[in-house]
Amino acid sequence: MHRLGLAARTAQMSGPAAGTQEISVNGIAAICDPLGGLYLPDTRVLVVSDLHLEKGSAFARRGMMLPPYDTIATLKILSAMIARYDPFCVISLGDNFHDRKGSQHLSADLRGLIGDMARGREWIWINGNHDPDGTVDLPGSCADELDHGGLVFRHEPRAGLVGSGIRGEIAGHLHPAATVRRREKSVRRACFATDGQRLVMPAFGVLAGGLDLGHKAMHGLFDRDRLVAHLLGRERIYSVRYLSLIG
Amino acid sequence: MDLAELKTSGFKAVSLPRPFLTWFAEKGWQPRAHQLELLSRAQGGENMLLIAPTGAGKTLAGFLPSLTDLVTRGKIPPGSAFTGIHTLYISPLKALTVDIERNLMKPVSEMGLSVTVENRTGDTPQAKRQRQKLNPPDILLTTPEQVALLLANKEAERFFKDLKYVVLDELHSLVTSKRGHLLSLGLSRLRKHAPKMQTIGLSATVADPMDLQRWLVPQGEVPAPPAGLVHVTGGAAPDITIMKTEDRIPWSGHVSTYAMPEVYEQIRRHKTTLIFVNTRFQAELLFQTLWTINEDNLAIALHHGSLDASQRRKVEAAMAENKLRAVVATSTLDMGIDWGDVDLVVHVGAPKGASRLAQRIGRANHRMDEPSKAILVPANRFEVMECQAALDANYLGAQDTPPVGEGALDVLAQHVLGMACAEPFDPLALYDEIISASPYAGLSWEMFERIVDFVATGGYALRAYERYAKIRRTQEGRWRVSNAQVAQQYRLNLGTIVEAAELNVRLVKRNAKGTVGRGGMSLGKVEEYFLEQLVQGDTFLFAGKVLRFEGIRENECLVSNAFSLDPKIPAYAGGKFPLTTYLADQVRAMLADPDHWNALPDQVRDWLSLQRERSMLPRKDELLIETFPRGKRFFLIAYCFEGRLAHQTLGMLLTRRLEREGARPLGFVATDYSLAVWGLNDMGAMIGKGALSLSDLFDEDMLGDDLEAWLDESYMLKRTFRNCAVISGLIERRHPGKEKTGRQVTVSTDLIYDVLRSHEPDHVLLEATRRDAASGLLDIGRLGDMLKRIKGHITHRDLDRVSPLAVPIMLEIGKEQVPGEAQDAVLAEAAEELIAEALG
């Protein structure tokens, strides 16, 4: 809910990584960053998901004139993450744009901004359900899914637990969020959701909402006993077991 | 036409057609003086305002000018040219239009008048609405939203060109809301279609009739003379008492459960009792309490806005048939619907406003010459004083209805789009028309242009949406809608009432395995944000039952019967009225003047005397600040008496300042009467040593930068913004139950708000939000007035322990929710556990 505040607080973002949480997925080390991205230090890959760029203009075309600043705000945070980790490769896990024609509506400056971020590194746009035709007019390459360094990267998590047939998976699509409750007080935040085998990324786009971990769309994806929600706090990640969310 | 002259004193003779005279004579009635005066002056061409208590024959008075004119006109011969409606009757409630249709048809048919009367509300079938457009009735009974809808139609001019009279019922309650703003804009357009039309406002007593008299006529550069006023006073003075109780009057709280045995006794002694409460929560709790002591199984029902409509209708019907002994109700029953033979009104909790009390007491006994009977039940000791003040006010006939206020900008945006849907508009002409509506008389041309720009493309400095514009300029410089979908969208989005997102509550059965079935009775609606805090198994009080939360399925909240006695309780947002300025003044005056205390119960008098010994009682215009230690904390109490909303805002701002001054504040709590702040440093000592200056602390400049900084974070402002976004048409309204049928998209308004705050802080919708907040949720206007008033009148008492006057607010501490900033603390606490687990 406060990601836009983040986009405005550039001072905080431009600093070195702080408040991160180190975890492992399928035995591979990963860092959950409170800015909403996942960094894999071994392969120097930065993963972000569900950018939903040009969501404002997608609504405007249908008569709801949402503020046209969401794309720049999302890209600012992304740019801060890239500066922070200087990754070899950036993987954007699908729903990169809010709709099929999204990238065509990108203004020249924003296109330039993405070009600057992509310069000198690999960039992979995974296709999502909002943008199944791929992102063709921007730097980098497109793919439906990617198998890299012991992990599979795809937009929608494959049904069923990771194990037989499914390898360690990093997915997006679901925009996981969790509600923590202590002493009658509830706080809801976007989160990385992982049981150690699969990880579902929080939505990175500033106008993207969240879906509760208890929602039926999440059923059967995680071993609930091992499921941990790594919540995006103001300045750090807060890690809470799924079974202890409601204290 | 057969006319008879009827002479009445004080104004010129009035023409009442024969059928009316015969009818009055047959009934053995006399037309009342105010009915005739209104008729005569309306016939003379004046716009009119009738102020009268319930039971004074207001409705008939309002329709007499129109009915007599219609009788004089006679029936329109078949085959004549199209004739538009003659009279428009507008009321704030759908139910009221139905009620009035019944009440109006009776005399019309008894007199054998050939006058057609129909109503048109959101419930009117499409076919009937179409027919009404082709073949309008003489008199159309409708709501402000329907008027806006009719005006946004291409046929509007034809439909309204013959309009003679607009009758506005319950005007006092309409004008202060955004619906009133919308209606005032509608009136300005009606005048364009029918320049000679006249307005007739019907109202209960208000603080400043001139506000309404101006509201009824065109303003602008050369305002028309204000509407003529007919003021019916009198009626028998109501018989109001404060409930005497054997029990201790509680120090704090709002629920008055202590007095329920006495209330029950009163229900037994009367035919039908209406029990008014201020919040739905009180309604639920008291209803439950009454039933636990209802040994005689009296028919006691519950009525509030969240209950299912069919359940409410059942209660209303039973009430009209005199089948009920008592109804516990919130403001849903405030307005002038007929309620059978109510012979007692019990008001639980303080009325919070003298006018509101008068309205509610008016529910008892519709015959104006007999006294209404009412009993007030204060919930705590401050409320005893408040009830006494309200009681004095009612006897004095004092009024404290809120002022009409400046027209809201989101409503204006909605209207501008509607006008473009009707026909392409010329901006200069529309501007002139708009400033003729009294709430918008002060609208600047520059602001009008910004609103038009907002409607067209969202009004952003980054002009990204020109190609998607909803309205566009034609070559002649007029604005027209871009396409038919925009007009469709306007119609779906119309109106100014934005319900908080609510879910239907359905009662289901749990079987032995703990799984829940489908189907079951619908109980009503609960706000989504409340449900978000529940987990399966939580219990809460709703629709008079203790319910167990089972989960959310699709768009419904499933509940089962719980057998818990200690429910978690719905924290409804609606229905908490803050204390009005007028009553606050009276309570302050009572506090300052022991001669006033005679009417108060002994317990309350002793309490005040003790306060005078231990600390002091402030003079009427003085602000008393007490400081004292308690436990490991230091407290500062400010007795402002400005209502909970203003105190909450003050609390937010004051803690910021105290933080800066090094007082290390930890939290605060606000009631209608006072504000308590606590912290780690001894604020009393700091003030004594001059390290903390009270006059600086309470300086008006807190409404500058501190306010701005706080607004960044304020949750309340986000709520206000959401309403503005929907009303102004920035986002589409959610239509309950239809989320799945349309291609409806939801987007979080909180996120949009954050985008605007960080990227375009001067955006017109943020401006609209700030203006709303200033008068609404944050009550900044009132806080500003108070800061001005207390300048140089602050008195500080540094005490060694809690004072008697401070006890009520000290008891409230711990009941309040923690504001947004503390949220990360909750997360941190939960995360610590995992760390401990990992280390252990």
mmCIF file of C-alpha atoms in Angstrom, chain B residues 589-791:
data_model
loop_
_atom_site.group_PDB
_atom_site.id
_atom_site.type_symbol
_atom_site.label_atom_id
_atom_site.label_comp_id
_atom_site.label_asym_id
_atom_site.label_seq_id
_atom_site.Cartn_x
_atom_site.Cartn_y
_atom_site.Cartn_z
ATOM 1 C CA ALA B 589 -21.780 27.158 30.184
ATOM 2 C CA MET B 590 -23.349 24.603 32.514
ATOM 3 C CA LEU B 591 -19.947 23.502 33.746
ATOM 4 C CA ALA B 592 -18.967 27.083 34.551
ATOM 5 C CA ASP B 593 -22.126 27.984 36.426
ATOM 6 C CA PRO B 594 -23.118 25.974 39.547
ATOM 7 C CA ASP B 595 -26.556 27.649 39.512
ATOM 8 C CA HIS B 596 -27.205 25.532 36.469
ATOM 9 C CA TRP B 597 -26.536 22.301 38.306
ATOM 10 C CA ASN B 598 -29.864 22.054 40.135
ATOM 11 C CA ALA B 599 -31.420 20.109 37.305
ATOM 12 C CA LEU B 600 -28.620 17.543 37.337
ATOM 13 C CA PRO B 601 -28.764 14.273 39.287
ATOM 14 C CA ASP B 602 -26.919 14.191 42.639
ATOM 15 C CA GLN B 603 -24.213 11.880 41.358
ATOM 16 C CA VAL B 604 -23.293 14.313 38.617
ATOM 17 C CA ARG B 605 -23.449 17.338 40.920
ATOM 18 C CA ASP B 606 -21.154 15.672 43.429
ATOM 19 C CA TRP B 607 -18.764 14.810 40.651
ATOM 20 C CA LEU B 608 -18.564 18.426 39.506
ATOM 21 C CA SER B 609 -18.153 19.724 43.065
ATOM 22 C CA LEU B 610 -15.304 17.324 43.629
ATOM 23 C CA GLN B 611 -13.670 18.516 40.428
ATOM 24 C CA ARG B 612 -13.896 22.100 41.690
ATOM 25 C CA GLU B 613 -12.126 21.108 44.922
ATOM 26 C CA ARG B 614 -9.393 18.960 43.397
ATOM 27 C CA SER B 615 -8.701 20.997 40.289
ATOM 28 C CA MET B 616 -11.052 23.599 38.843
ATOM 29 C CA LEU B 617 -13.973 24.084 36.504
ATOM 30 C CA PRO B 618 -13.163 26.197 33.460
ATOM 31 C CA ARG B 619 -15.080 29.345 32.632
ATOM 32 C CA LYS B 620 -17.157 29.258 29.496
ATOM 33 C CA ASP B 621 -14.455 30.570 27.185
ATOM 34 C CA GLU B 622 -11.505 29.101 28.987
ATOM 35 C CA LEU B 623 -9.568 26.011 27.955
ATOM 36 C CA LEU B 624 -8.585 23.930 30.967
ATOM 37 C CA ILE B 625 -5.462 21.826 30.603
ATOM 38 C CA GLU B 626 -4.641 19.332 33.344
ATOM 39 C CA THR B 627 -1.430 17.389 33.679
ATOM 40 C CA PHE B 628 -0.779 14.540 36.087
ATOM 41 C CA PRO B 629 1.258 11.348 36.379
ATOM 42 C CA ARG B 630 -0.347 7.939 36.426
ATOM 43 C CA GLY B 631 1.443 4.599 36.361
ATOM 44 C CA LYS B 632 4.672 5.161 34.481
ATOM 45 C CA ARG B 633 3.123 7.738 32.194
ATOM 46 C CA PHE B 634 2.435 11.451 32.234
ATOM 47 C CA PHE B 635 -0.925 12.682 31.015
ATOM 48 C CA LEU B 636 -2.142 15.926 29.520
ATOM 49 C CA ILE B 637 -5.906 16.428 29.283
ATOM 50 C CA ALA B 638 -7.474 19.254 27.270
ATOM 51 C CA TYR B 639 -11.169 19.943 27.877
ATOM 52 C CA CYS B 640 -12.111 21.450 24.523
ATOM 53 C CA PHE B 641 -15.728 20.299 24.080
ATOM 54 C CA GLU B 642 -15.533 20.490 20.296
ATOM 55 C CA GLY B 643 -16.638 16.989 19.320
ATOM 56 C CA ARG B 644 -14.722 13.801 18.688
ATOM 57 C CA LEU B 645 -13.687 14.538 15.099
ATOM 58 C CA ALA B 646 -12.087 17.889 15.868
ATOM 59 C CA HIS B 647 -10.408 16.382 18.945
ATOM 60 C CA GLN B 648 -9.007 13.526 16.916
ATOM 61 C CA THR B 649 -7.462 15.942 14.460
ATOM 62 C CA LEU B 650 -6.135 18.043 17.339
ATOM 63 C CA GLY B 651 -4.692 14.898 18.919
ATOM 64 C CA MET B 652 -2.792 13.982 15.767
ATOM 65 C CA LEU B 653 -1.357 17.472 15.438
ATOM 66 C CA LEU B 654 -0.599 17.930 19.128
ATOM 67 C CA THR B 655 1.360 14.678 19.387
ATOM 68 C CA ARG B 656 3.518 15.792 16.468
ATOM 69 C CA ARG B 657 4.296 19.036 18.265
ATOM 70 C CA LEU B 658 4.921 17.379 21.621
ATOM 71 C CA GLU B 659 7.296 14.985 19.896
ATOM 72 C CA ARG B 660 9.262 17.934 18.548
ATOM 73 C CA GLU B 661 9.338 19.583 21.973
ATOM 74 C CA GLY B 662 10.830 16.456 23.513
ATOM 75 C CA ALA B 663 7.785 15.390 25.564
ATOM 76 C CA ARG B 664 7.995 11.907 24.039
ATOM 77 C CA PRO B 665 4.255 11.353 23.558
ATOM 78 C CA LEU B 666 3.066 7.772 23.170
ATOM 79 C CA GLY B 667 -0.549 8.095 22.193
ATOM 80 C CA PHE B 668 -3.816 9.925 22.586
ATOM 81 C CA VAL B 669 -7.530 9.330 22.809
ATOM 82 C CA ALA B 670 -10.397 11.669 21.914
ATOM 83 C CA THR B 671 -14.004 11.860 23.085
ATOM 84 C CA ASP B 672 -16.699 14.408 22.328
ATOM 85 C CA TYR B 673 -15.655 16.403 25.392
ATOM 86 C CA SER B 674 -11.925 16.145 25.846
ATOM 87 C CA LEU B 675 -8.597 14.947 24.553
ATOM 88 C CA ALA B 676 -5.983 12.965 26.508
ATOM 89 C CA VAL B 677 -2.350 12.712 25.437
ATOM 90 C CA TRP B 678 0.178 10.610 27.325
ATOM 91 C CA GLY B 679 3.917 10.377 27.143
ATOM 92 C CA LEU B 680 7.147 9.450 28.881
ATOM 93 C CA ASN B 681 8.202 12.917 29.970
ATOM 94 C CA ASP B 682 6.519 15.021 32.643
ATOM 95 C CA MET B 683 4.631 17.561 30.547
ATOM 96 C CA GLY B 684 3.334 19.307 33.678
ATOM 97 C CA ALA B 685 6.869 19.989 34.877
ATOM 98 C CA MET B 686 7.932 21.075 31.400
ATOM 99 C CA ILE B 687 5.114 23.624 31.290
ATOM 100 C CA GLY B 688 5.970 24.780 34.852
ATOM 101 C CA LYS B 689 9.629 25.347 33.956
ATOM 102 C CA GLY B 690 8.721 27.111 30.746
ATOM 103 C CA ALA B 691 10.256 24.363 28.616
ATOM 104 C CA LEU B 692 6.859 23.842 27.023
ATOM 105 C CA SER B 693 4.610 26.761 26.157
ATOM 106 C CA LEU B 694 0.905 25.993 26.015
ATOM 107 C CA SER B 695 0.140 29.023 23.894
ATOM 108 C CA ASP B 696 2.707 27.863 21.334
ATOM 109 C CA LEU B 697 1.427 24.323 21.555
ATOM 110 C CA PHE B 698 -2.139 25.399 20.825
ATOM 111 C CA ASP B 699 -1.231 28.066 18.286
ATOM 112 C CA GLU B 700 -3.340 28.280 15.152
ATOM 113 C CA ASP B 701 -0.269 27.707 13.003
ATOM 114 C CA MET B 702 -0.630 23.991 13.655
ATOM 115 C CA LEU B 703 -3.204 24.049 10.881
ATOM 116 C CA GLY B 704 -0.421 24.904 8.453
ATOM 117 C CA ASP B 705 2.586 22.669 7.966
ATOM 118 C CA ASP B 706 1.791 20.124 10.649
ATOM 119 C CA LEU B 707 -1.582 19.515 9.108
ATOM 120 C CA GLU B 708 -0.109 19.102 5.639
ATOM 121 C CA ALA B 709 2.481 16.663 6.904
ATOM 122 C CA TRP B 710 -0.089 14.629 8.725
ATOM 123 C CA LEU B 711 -2.504 14.523 5.789
ATOM 124 C CA ASP B 712 0.154 12.580 3.904
ATOM 125 C CA GLU B 713 -0.469 9.677 6.198
ATOM 126 C CA SER B 714 -4.067 10.056 7.162
ATOM 127 C CA TYR B 715 -6.273 7.069 6.675
ATOM 128 C CA MET B 716 -9.373 9.219 7.074
ATOM 129 C CA LEU B 717 -8.367 11.358 4.168
ATOM 130 C CA LYS B 718 -8.081 8.287 1.970
ATOM 131 C CA ARG B 719 -11.659 7.426 2.785
ATOM 132 C CA THR B 720 -12.759 10.915 1.854
ATOM 133 C CA PHE B 721 -10.767 10.662 -1.346
ATOM 134 C CA ARG B 722 -12.507 7.434 -2.265
ATOM 135 C CA ASN B 723 -15.886 9.133 -2.098
ATOM 136 C CA CYS B 724 -14.662 12.058 -4.179
ATOM 137 C CA ALA B 725 -13.179 9.693 -6.779
ATOM 138 C CA VAL B 726 -16.479 7.872 -7.191
ATOM 139 C CA ILE B 727 -18.745 10.917 -7.165
ATOM 140 C CA SER B 728 -16.561 12.864 -9.568
ATOM 141 C CA GLY B 729 -16.547 9.911 -11.966
ATOM 142 C CA LEU B 730 -12.790 9.274 -11.764
ATOM 143 C CA ILE B 731 -13.507 5.639 -11.016
ATOM 144 C CA GLU B 732 -16.588 3.588 -11.631
ATOM 145 C CA ARG B 733 -19.027 2.867 -8.903
ATOM 146 C CA ARG B 734 -19.164 -0.698 -7.733
ATOM 147 C CA HIS B 735 -22.631 -2.048 -8.224
ATOM 148 C CA PRO B 736 -23.281 -4.558 -5.498
ATOM 149 C CA GLY B 737 -24.065 -8.005 -6.859
ATOM 150 C CA LYS B 738 -23.233 -6.974 -10.405
ATOM 151 C CA GLU B 739 -19.460 -7.115 -10.126
ATOM 152 C CA LYS B 740 -19.369 -10.194 -12.280
ATOM 153 C CA THR B 741 -21.810 -9.310 -15.010
ATOM 154 C CA GLY B 742 -20.305 -6.123 -16.327
ATOM 155 C CA ARG B 743 -16.726 -5.730 -17.393
ATOM 156 C CA GLN B 744 -16.190 -4.059 -14.115
ATOM 157 C CA VAL B 745 -12.738 -3.329 -12.940
ATOM 158 C CA THR B 746 -11.676 -2.432 -9.498
ATOM 159 C CA VAL B 747 -8.641 -0.485 -8.558
ATOM 160 C CA SER B 748 -7.633 0.579 -5.108
ATOM 161 C CA THR B 749 -8.386 4.263 -4.534
ATOM 162 C CA ASP B 750 -5.762 4.278 -1.791
ATOM 163 C CA LEU B 751 -3.158 3.595 -4.468
ATOM 164 C CA ILE B 752 -4.550 6.324 -6.723
ATOM 165 C CA TYR B 753 -4.461 8.712 -3.789
ATOM 166 C CA ASP B 754 -0.817 7.909 -3.152
ATOM 167 C CA VAL B 755 0.013 8.464 -6.831
ATOM 168 C CA LEU B 756 -1.581 11.886 -6.781
ATOM 169 C CA ARG B 757 -0.029 12.924 -3.469
ATOM 170 C CA SER B 758 3.428 12.087 -4.718
ATOM 171 C CA HIS B 759 3.119 13.236 -8.332
ATOM 172 C CA GLU B 760 0.515 15.973 -8.496
ATOM 173 C CA PRO B 761 -0.257 17.340 -5.044
ATOM 174 C CA ASP B 762 -2.247 20.264 -6.455
ATOM 175 C CA HIS B 763 -4.632 18.069 -8.403
ATOM 176 C CA VAL B 764 -8.219 19.270 -8.278
ATOM 177 C CA LEU B 765 -9.478 16.042 -6.734
ATOM 178 C CA LEU B 766 -7.055 16.384 -3.835
ATOM 179 C CA GLU B 767 -8.332 19.917 -3.426
ATOM 180 C CA ALA B 768 -11.892 18.529 -3.334
ATOM 181 C CA THR B 769 -10.817 15.951 -0.758
ATOM 182 C CA ARG B 770 -9.185 18.556 1.477
ATOM 183 C CA ARG B 771 -12.266 20.741 1.364
ATOM 184 C CA ASP B 772 -14.491 17.821 2.306
ATOM 185 C CA ALA B 773 -12.204 16.811 5.106
ATOM 186 C CA ALA B 774 -12.062 20.329 6.484
ATOM 187 C CA SER B 775 -15.768 20.279 7.169
ATOM 188 C CA GLY B 776 -16.329 16.546 7.453
ATOM 189 C CA LEU B 777 -14.181 13.817 8.906
ATOM 190 C CA LEU B 778 -11.433 16.012 10.226
ATOM 191 C CA ASP B 779 -13.593 18.951 11.277
ATOM 192 C CA ILE B 780 -10.672 21.283 10.684
ATOM 193 C CA GLY B 781 -12.995 24.272 10.417
ATOM 194 C CA ARG B 782 -14.240 23.772 13.935
ATOM 195 C CA LEU B 783 -10.776 23.142 15.292
ATOM 196 C CA GLY B 784 -9.631 26.421 13.744
ATOM 197 C CA ASP B 785 -12.488 28.295 15.405
ATOM 198 C CA MET B 786 -11.596 26.801 18.746
ATOM 199 C CA LEU B 787 -7.910 27.663 18.497
ATOM 200 C CA LYS B 788 -8.936 31.243 17.801
ATOM 201 C CA ARG B 789 -11.380 31.322 20.682
ATOM 202 C CA ILE B 790 -8.989 29.990 23.345
ATOM 203 C CA LYS B 791 -6.086 32.241 22.461
#
